[in-house]
XYZ file of C-alpha atoms in Angstrom:
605
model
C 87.049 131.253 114.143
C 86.297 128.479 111.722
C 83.008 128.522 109.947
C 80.008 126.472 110.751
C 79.372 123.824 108.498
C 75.322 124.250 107.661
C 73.301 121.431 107.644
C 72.986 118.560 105.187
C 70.291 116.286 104.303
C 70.949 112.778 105.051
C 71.055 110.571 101.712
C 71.340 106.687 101.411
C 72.949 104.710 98.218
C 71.289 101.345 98.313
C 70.540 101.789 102.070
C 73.984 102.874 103.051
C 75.459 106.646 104.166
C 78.294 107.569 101.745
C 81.839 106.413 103.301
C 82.572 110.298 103.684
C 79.454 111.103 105.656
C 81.736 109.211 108.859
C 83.843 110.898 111.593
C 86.287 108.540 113.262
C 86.497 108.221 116.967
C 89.639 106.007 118.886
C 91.307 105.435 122.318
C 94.768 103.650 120.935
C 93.453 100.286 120.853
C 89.986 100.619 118.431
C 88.482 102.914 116.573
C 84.967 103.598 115.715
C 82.795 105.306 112.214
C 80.092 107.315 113.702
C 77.778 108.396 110.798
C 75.553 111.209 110.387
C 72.916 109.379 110.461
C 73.867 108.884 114.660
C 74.869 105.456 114.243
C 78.090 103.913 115.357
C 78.565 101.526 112.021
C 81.327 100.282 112.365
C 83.760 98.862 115.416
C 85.875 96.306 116.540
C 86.912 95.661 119.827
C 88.764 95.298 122.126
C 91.546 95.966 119.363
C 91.584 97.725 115.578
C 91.725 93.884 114.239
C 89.202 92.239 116.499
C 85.611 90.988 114.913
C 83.257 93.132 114.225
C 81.257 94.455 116.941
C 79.489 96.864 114.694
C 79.595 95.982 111.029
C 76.657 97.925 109.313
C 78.992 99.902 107.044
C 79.295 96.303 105.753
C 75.741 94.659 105.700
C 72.678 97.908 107.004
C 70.473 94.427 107.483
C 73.081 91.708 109.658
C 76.224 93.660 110.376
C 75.041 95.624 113.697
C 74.674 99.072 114.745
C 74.392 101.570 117.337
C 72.114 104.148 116.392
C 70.806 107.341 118.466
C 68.517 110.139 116.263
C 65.185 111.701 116.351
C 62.736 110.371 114.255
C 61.769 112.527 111.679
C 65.481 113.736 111.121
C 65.407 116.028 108.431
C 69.389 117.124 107.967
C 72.395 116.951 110.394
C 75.908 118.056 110.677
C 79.509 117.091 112.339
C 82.480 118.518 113.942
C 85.010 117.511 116.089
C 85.914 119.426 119.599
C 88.967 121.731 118.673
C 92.333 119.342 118.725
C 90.820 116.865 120.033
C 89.128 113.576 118.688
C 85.695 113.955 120.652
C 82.859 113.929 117.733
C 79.613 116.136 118.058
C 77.137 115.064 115.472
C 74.198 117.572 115.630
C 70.863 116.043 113.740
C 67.723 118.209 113.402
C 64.190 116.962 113.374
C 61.021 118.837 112.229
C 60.324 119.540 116.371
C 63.805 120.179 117.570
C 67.539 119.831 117.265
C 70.000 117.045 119.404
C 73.419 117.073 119.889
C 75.245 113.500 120.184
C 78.447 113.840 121.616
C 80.593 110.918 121.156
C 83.835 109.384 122.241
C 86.135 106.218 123.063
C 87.680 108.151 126.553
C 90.760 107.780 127.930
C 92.145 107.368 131.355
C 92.606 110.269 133.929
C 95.221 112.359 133.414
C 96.311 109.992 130.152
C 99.823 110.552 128.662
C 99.633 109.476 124.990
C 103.298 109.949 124.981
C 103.232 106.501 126.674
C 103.585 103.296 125.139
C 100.652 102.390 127.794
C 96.705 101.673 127.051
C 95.182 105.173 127.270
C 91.579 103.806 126.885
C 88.671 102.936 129.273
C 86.972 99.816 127.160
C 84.076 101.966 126.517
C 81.981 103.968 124.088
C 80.230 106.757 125.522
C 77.578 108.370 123.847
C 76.019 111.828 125.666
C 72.802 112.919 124.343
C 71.846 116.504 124.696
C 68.538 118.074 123.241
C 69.610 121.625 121.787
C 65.896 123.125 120.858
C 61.839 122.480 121.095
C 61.087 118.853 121.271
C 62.182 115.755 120.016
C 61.159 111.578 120.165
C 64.624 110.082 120.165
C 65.213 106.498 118.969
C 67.686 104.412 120.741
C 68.755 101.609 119.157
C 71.812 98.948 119.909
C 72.057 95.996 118.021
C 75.619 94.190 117.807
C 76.610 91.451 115.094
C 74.841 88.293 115.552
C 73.140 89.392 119.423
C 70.864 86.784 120.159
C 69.777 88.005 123.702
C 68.999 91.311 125.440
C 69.021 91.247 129.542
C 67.655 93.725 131.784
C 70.588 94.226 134.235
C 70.766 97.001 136.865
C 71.390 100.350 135.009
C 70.880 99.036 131.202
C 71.555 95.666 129.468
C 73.499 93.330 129.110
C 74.329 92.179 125.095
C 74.981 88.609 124.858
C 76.181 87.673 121.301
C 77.466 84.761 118.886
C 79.979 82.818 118.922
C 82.202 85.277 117.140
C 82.241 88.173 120.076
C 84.081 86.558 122.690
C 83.443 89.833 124.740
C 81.082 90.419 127.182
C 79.102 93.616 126.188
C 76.904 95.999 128.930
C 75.326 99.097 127.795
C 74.467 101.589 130.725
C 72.245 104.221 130.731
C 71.342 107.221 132.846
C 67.333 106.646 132.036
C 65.422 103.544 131.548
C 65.657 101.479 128.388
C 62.798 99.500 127.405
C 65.002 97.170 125.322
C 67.251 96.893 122.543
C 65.245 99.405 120.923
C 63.506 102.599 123.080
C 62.200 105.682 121.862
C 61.968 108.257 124.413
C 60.296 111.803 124.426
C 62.384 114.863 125.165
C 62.718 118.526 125.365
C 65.472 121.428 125.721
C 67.805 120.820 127.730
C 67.711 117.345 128.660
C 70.452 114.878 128.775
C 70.784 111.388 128.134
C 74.140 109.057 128.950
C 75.036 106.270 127.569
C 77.743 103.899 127.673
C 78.950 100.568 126.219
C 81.612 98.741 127.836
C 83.895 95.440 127.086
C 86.751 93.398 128.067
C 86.312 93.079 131.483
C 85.421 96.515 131.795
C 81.815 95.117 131.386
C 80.902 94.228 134.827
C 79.362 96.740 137.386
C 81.403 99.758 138.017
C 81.324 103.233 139.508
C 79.723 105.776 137.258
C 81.924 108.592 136.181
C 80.896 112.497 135.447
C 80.619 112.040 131.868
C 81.130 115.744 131.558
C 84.481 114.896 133.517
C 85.226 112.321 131.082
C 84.964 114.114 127.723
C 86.698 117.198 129.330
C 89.216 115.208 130.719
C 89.663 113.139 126.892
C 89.578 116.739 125.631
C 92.323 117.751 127.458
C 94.650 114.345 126.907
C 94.169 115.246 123.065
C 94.908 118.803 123.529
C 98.214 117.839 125.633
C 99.732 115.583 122.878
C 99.073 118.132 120.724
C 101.229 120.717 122.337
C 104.534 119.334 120.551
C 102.780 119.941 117.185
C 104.752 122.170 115.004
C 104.107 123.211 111.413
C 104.786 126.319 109.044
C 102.997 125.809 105.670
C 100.109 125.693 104.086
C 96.585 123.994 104.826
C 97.606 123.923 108.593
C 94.270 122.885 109.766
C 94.132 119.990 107.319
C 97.632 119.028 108.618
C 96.950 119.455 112.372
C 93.375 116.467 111.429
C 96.058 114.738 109.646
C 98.299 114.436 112.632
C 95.230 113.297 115.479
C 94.199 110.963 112.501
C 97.289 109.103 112.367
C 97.297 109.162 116.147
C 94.086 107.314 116.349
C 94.830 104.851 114.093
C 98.120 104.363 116.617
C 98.281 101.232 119.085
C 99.211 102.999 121.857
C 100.312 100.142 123.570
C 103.457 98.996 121.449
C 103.485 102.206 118.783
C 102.060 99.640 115.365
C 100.160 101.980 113.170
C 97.225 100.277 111.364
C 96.597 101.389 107.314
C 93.219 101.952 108.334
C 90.562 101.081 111.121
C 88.214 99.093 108.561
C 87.975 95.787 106.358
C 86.579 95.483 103.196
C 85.317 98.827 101.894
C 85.379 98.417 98.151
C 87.958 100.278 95.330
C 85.468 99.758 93.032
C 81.255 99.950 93.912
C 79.858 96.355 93.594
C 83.848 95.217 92.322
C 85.748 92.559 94.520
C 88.606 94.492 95.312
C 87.872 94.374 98.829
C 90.765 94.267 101.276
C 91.489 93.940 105.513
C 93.558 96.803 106.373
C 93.637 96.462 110.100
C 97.182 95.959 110.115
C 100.529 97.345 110.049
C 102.537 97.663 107.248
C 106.293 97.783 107.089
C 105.647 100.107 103.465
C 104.064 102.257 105.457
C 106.997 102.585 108.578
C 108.532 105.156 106.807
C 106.847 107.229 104.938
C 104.739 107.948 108.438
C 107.998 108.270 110.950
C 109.437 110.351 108.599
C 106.454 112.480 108.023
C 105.666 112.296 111.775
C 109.174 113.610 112.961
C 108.810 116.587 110.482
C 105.551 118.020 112.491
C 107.579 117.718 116.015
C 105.841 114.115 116.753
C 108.934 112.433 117.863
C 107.598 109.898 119.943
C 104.830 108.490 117.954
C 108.164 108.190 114.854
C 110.218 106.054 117.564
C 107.361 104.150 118.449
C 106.635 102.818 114.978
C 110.146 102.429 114.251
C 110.905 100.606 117.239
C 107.606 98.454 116.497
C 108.795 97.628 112.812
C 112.661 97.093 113.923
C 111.466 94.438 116.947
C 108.799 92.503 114.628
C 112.041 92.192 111.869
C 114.626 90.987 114.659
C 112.132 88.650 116.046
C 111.143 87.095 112.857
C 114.445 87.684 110.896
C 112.969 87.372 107.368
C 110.703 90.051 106.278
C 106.995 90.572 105.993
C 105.046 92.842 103.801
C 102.741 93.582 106.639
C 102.644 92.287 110.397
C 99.537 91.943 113.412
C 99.554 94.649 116.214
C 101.997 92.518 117.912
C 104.389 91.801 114.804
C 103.145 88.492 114.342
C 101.766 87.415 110.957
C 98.215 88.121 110.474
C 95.342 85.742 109.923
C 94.806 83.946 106.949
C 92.201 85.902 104.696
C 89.387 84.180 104.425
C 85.556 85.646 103.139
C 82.764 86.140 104.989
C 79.359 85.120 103.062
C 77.050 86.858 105.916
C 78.165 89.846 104.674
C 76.921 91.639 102.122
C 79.867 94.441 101.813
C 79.485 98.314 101.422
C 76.635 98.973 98.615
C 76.682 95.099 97.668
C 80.651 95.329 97.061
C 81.411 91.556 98.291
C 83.229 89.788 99.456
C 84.095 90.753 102.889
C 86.785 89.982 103.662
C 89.085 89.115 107.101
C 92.820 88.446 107.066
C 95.333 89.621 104.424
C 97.388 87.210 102.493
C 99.275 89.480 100.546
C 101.436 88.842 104.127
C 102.817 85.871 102.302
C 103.903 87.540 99.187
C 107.389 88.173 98.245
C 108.180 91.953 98.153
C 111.593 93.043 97.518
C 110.931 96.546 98.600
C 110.321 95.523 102.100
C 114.123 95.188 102.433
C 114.517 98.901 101.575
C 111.749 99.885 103.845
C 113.624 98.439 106.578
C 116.815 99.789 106.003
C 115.003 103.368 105.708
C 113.456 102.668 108.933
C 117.338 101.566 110.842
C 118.569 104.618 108.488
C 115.923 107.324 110.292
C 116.125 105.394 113.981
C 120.297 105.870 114.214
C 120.294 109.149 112.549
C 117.818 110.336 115.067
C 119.833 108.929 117.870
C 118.732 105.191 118.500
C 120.949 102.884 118.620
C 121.736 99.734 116.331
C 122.517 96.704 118.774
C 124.635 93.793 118.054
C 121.505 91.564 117.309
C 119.770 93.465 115.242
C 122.667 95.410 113.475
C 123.232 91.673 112.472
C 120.237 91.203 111.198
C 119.909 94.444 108.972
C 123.077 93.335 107.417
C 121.407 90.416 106.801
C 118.293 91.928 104.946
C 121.185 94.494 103.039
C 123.195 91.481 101.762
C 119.813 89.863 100.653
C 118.628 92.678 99.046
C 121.793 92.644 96.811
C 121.102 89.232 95.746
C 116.987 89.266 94.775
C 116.618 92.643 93.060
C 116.966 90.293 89.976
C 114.177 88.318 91.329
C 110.382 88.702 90.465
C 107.949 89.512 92.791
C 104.308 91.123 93.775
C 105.283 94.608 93.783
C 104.298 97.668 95.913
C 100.548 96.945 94.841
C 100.357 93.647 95.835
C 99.333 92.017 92.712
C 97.438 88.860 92.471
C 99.462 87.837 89.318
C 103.000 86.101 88.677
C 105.933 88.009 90.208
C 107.257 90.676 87.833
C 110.932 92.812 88.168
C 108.935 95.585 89.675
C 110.969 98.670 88.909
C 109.829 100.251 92.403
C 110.890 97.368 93.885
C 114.180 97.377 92.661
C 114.357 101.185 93.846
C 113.473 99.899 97.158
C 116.411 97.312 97.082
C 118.601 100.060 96.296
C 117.442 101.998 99.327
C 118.257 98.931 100.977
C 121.834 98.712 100.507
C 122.221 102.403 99.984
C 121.570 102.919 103.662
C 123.194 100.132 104.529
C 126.218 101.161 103.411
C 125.740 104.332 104.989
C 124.630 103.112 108.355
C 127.842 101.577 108.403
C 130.362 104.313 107.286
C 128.826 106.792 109.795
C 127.996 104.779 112.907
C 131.675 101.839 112.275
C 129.458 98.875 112.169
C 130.415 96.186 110.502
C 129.624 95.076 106.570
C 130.326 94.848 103.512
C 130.932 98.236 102.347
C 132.117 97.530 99.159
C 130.185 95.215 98.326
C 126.627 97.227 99.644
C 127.902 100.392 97.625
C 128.444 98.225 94.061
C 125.112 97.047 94.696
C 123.388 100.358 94.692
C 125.586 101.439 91.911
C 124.480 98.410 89.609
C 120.356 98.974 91.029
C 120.534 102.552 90.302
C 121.983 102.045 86.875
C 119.386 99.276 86.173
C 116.506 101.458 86.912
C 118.205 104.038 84.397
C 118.794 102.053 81.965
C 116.590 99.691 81.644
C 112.935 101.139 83.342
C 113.570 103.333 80.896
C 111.554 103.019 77.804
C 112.353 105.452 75.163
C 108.821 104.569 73.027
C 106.790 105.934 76.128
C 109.252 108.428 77.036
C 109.329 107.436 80.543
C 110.530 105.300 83.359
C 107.938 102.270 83.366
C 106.925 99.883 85.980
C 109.040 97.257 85.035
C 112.580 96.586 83.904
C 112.505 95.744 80.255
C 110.048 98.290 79.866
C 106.066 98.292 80.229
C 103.416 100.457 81.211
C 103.389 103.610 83.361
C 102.961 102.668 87.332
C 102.438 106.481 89.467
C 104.171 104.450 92.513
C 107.451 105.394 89.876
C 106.639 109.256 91.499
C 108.196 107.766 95.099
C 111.459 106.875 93.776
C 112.776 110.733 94.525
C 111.233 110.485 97.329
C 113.612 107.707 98.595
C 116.610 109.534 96.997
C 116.745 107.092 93.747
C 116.475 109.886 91.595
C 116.260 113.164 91.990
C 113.314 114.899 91.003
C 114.746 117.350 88.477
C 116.862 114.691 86.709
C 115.644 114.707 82.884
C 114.135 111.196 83.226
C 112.059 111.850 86.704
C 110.861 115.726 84.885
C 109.565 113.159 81.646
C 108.036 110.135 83.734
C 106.641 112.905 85.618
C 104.602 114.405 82.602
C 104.138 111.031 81.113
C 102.037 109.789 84.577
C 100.101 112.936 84.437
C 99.315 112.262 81.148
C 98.625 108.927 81.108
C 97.502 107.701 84.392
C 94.788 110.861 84.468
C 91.706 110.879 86.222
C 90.850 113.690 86.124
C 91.683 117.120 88.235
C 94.619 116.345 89.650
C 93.660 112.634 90.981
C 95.801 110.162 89.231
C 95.005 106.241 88.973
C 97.920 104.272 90.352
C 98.435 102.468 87.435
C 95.790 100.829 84.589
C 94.569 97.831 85.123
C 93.710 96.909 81.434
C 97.336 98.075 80.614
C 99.142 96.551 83.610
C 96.593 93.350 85.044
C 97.057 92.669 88.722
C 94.672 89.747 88.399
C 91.933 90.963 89.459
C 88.730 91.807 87.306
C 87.075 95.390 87.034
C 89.305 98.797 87.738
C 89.109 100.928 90.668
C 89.239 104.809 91.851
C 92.302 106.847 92.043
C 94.384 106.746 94.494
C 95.058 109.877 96.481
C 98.580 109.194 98.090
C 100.296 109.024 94.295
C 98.450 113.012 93.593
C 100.473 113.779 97.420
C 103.620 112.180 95.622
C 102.766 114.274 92.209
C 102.902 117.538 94.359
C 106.092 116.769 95.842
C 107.377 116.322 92.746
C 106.499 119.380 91.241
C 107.867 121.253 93.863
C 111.056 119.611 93.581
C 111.319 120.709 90.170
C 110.507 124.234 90.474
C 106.653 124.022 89.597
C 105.530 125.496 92.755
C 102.203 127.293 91.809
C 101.004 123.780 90.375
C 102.101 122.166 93.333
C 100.248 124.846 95.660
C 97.073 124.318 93.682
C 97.326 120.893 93.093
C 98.024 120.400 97.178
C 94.746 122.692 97.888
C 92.362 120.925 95.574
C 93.378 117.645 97.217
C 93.073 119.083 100.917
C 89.530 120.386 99.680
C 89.005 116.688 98.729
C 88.550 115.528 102.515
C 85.105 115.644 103.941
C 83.925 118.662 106.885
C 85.728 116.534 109.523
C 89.144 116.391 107.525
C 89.516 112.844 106.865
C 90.531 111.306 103.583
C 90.287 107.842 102.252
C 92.224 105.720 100.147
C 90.813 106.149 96.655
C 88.169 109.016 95.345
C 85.840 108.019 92.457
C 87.038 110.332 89.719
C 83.201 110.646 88.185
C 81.301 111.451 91.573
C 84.494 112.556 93.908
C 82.719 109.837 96.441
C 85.510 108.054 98.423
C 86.195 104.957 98.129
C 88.937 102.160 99.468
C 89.290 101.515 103.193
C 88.960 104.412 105.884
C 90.358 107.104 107.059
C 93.278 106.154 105.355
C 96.898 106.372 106.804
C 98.984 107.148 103.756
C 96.646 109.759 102.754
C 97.211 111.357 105.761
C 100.886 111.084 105.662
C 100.600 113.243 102.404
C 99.131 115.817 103.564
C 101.771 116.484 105.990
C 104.159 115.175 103.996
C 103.358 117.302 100.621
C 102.969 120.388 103.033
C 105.833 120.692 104.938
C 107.276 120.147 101.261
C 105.568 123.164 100.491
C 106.215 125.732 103.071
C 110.060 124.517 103.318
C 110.221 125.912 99.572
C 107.735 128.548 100.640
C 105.008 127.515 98.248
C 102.442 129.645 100.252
């Protein structure tokens, strides 16, 4: 039986909770941040990349929240229900102790095998006083609300211009407004729920006990096809429900993570939208996915990624839930950002930026879907050759790289890795499954990238493979390329870049910055955290080299890194170990499965 977590004393940084002081709640087409504070501060509905219903975690004063405590509260605590994503935040007053209980439910009976909408189009929040006595402050306030109606059973939440969705809030006692603070003892209970997109209007009340059991139990189901030997298996079975929620149940597009905006840096501008899918991402996840027995959510994604590239033909860096190109970033001035980190931002344009790896993360995707038994149509068998016989011709040509710099294109060398994956699988797609191509020609082409990479990312001064052809600076994303069977990881060049990153790119340890800004400018001013995926890549590579006890430790400290509910973020500040970068984080996630199953397939446990 796991330990109890004791409780904490809430503490504010100019106003706001720290990012890891959140526990994520979904139902496959949003998400929501609940803090420990008892407010809901951040969530978008009715999809992952819809405005801002709740945008606190951006602006405590303007961005809206949905807050239930005691006054008084004194210190507080989270967990989640076992293998499942219902959230319990307990919060304990000088009088008395409450238990909020929240969740985004699902359907009845709800397969999440299905590519079908498992949620309700509601937040419920059930309020249950644990000990002695308590004043508890309600508190709902969306983005820009401009009126509060009394309406039979609760309110009804009419907003700006910018919600086009109707918003109720019921509630199993009276509310006296927006804002109610109500007197209660042990053992009562208090439901609430908020409900949207058509699911707004009056309705038949449901056992809210039925409904978290029956969420409970739709978790708990999906979960059943989990499998795992290795180490950290609790951190890996959070991983997996993590990635879940951040899954669009619907059509099987994986978003990077649920947020916009939260900063790399504090008070920096590197401030990014990640409410979309990424085709980088495809398949690192699917493959990591597959590994832990979660075939259908692989299949989904790959599916998702192969009909957004036969649709559009030429590829994009990142896609909308329905593989259509995002919206145009643009900043929002009412906004203040997390801790005064402006701007906000909406949209992503690095969209529009030409990637040469995407081709190889394409191919990878085709390579995993036929080896695992899809199958390659006509169509879009023609248009993967298309995207292979590309990929031959613009490894030679600059572009924006796997970070998405903000500079003039450069010959990336992880991009021209990723063009070798490209035509690598190609050629092998072809061979094993007679489709047609040009073999030859696909095979010469990732004879002459591979050879590039070795002879000319190498720099002999630094001792290392660098980030670009012609030589350069050190870039950790150069850690991936045995990853995608480039190199292998106990070739004399990988076992020397390998040192030379740790060295170099150090933050301290075992985090490692993905490359130096100062060294290597993206065009962007300031620096940022490190970057947790590249220490997941750092482990694999050690254990591919026959460094397993630094693997080991180096995996545990970084699985100690998440917060008490086991979610990670995108970047750690190396001085404080506060996260930073949008979250929970996908990729992170995918490392700790990834890096583990690593690990207990060598038996590094």
């Amino acid at each position: 039986m796991a330990t109890e977590r004791p409780f904490l004393p809430i503490e504010r940084f100019n106003g706001y909770l720290p990012i890891e002081d959140h526990g994520l709640i979904g139902d496959g087409s949003t998400a929501a941040l609940v803090g420990r504070d008892g407010a809901v501060s951040w969530l978008c509905a009715p999809r992952f990349d819809s405005p801002a219903v709740f945008g606190a975690l951006l602006d405590r004063h303007r961005g809206g929240a949905f807050t239930i405590a005691p006054e008084s509260m004194r210190a507080s605590r989270q967990r989640y229900h076992d293998d499942s994503a219902v959230l319990v935040t307990e919060m304990r007053a000088q009088d008395g102790t409450v238990a909020v209980v929240d969740t985004l439910p699902l359907r009845q009976s709800a397969d999440l095998t299905e590519d079908a909408p498992a949620g309700r189009s509601e937040l419920m929040r059930r309020v249950r006083v644990l000990d002695g006595t308590v004043r508890l402050r309600i508190d709902v306030r969306p983005r820009g609300c401009r009126r509060v109606l009394p309406m039979g059973g609760g309110l009804e939440l009419v907003c700006a211009p910018h919600l086009v969705i109707q918003l109720r809030l019921h509630s199993s006692v009276p509310l006296a407004g927006p804002s109610t603070t109500i007197a209660l003892e042990q053992g009562d209970i208090i439901d609430l729920v908020l409900r949207w997109d058509g699911a707004a209007g009056r309705h038949r009340p449901r056992d809210p006990e039925q409904l978290i059991a029956g969420t409970d139990g739709a978790w708990r189901r999906w979960l059943s096809t989990f499998r795992y030997q290795g180490p950290q298996a609790d951190a890996v079975r959070r991983s997996a429900i993590t990635l879940k929620l951040l899954d669009h149940f619907r059509n099987g597009a994986i978003v990077a993570a649920p947020t916009s905006s939260l900063p790399e840096r504090l008070g920096g501008v590197r401030n990014w939208d990640y409410r979309f899918a990424w085709i980088r991402d495809a398949a690192f996840t699917v493959y990591a996915l597959r590994r832990i027995g979660l075939e259908h959510e692989a299949w989904g994604f790959l599916a998702w990624v192969l009909d957004a590239v036969e649709r559009r033909g030429t590829p994009r860096v990142l896609y909308d839930l329905d593989g259509e190109d995002p919206p145009g970033e643009r900043t929002d001035a009412d906004l203040e950002g997390y801790r005064g980190s402006s701007p906000v931002r909406w949209g992503n344009d690095a969209a529009y930026q030409r990637q040469n790896d995407a081709y190889g993360e394409i191919l990878d995707c085709a390579y995993q879907w036929a080896r695992g038994g899809g199958h390659l149509d006509a169509p879009l068998w023609s248009r993967l050759r298309a995207l292979a016989d590309s990929a031959a011709e613009v490894w030679r040509v600059p572009d924006h790289g796997i970070w998405e710099v903000r500079t003039p294109g450069r010959l990336f060398t992880y991009s021209v890795a990723l063009c070798h994956v490209a035509v690598d699988r190609a050629a092998r797609l072809a061979a094993e499954f007679d489709l047609p191509g040009d073999v030859q020609r696909w095979r010469r082409a990732a004879h002459e990238t591979r050879e590039a990479i070795l002879r000319e990312a190498w720099d002999p001064t630094v001792g290392a493979f660098t980030e670009h052809l012609g030589g350069g600076n050190l870039d950790a994303s150069l850690l991936a390329l045995p990853l995608r069977r480039v190199v292998p990881a106990d070739d004399e060049h990988m076992l020397a870049t390998t040192d030379a990153i740790r060295r170099r790119l150090d933050a301290g340890d075992g985090l490692l910055y993905r490359y130096l800004p100062n060294e290597s400018p993206d065009g962007l001013p300031g620096d940022e955290g490190a970057f947790l995926l590249c220490s997941f890549w750092l482990v694999d590579n050690l254990a591919h080299q026959g460094r397993l006890d630094e693997a080991a430790d180096l995996y545990r400290s970084l699985c100690d890194r998440a917060n008490p509910l086991g979610l990670l973020p995108e970047q750690i500040d190396p001085t404080t170990g506060a996260f930073l970068g949008n979250f929970p984080q996908a990729l992170s996630h995918v490392g700790v499965i990834s890096s583990g199953m690593n690990l207990g397939r060598l038996q590094a446990w």
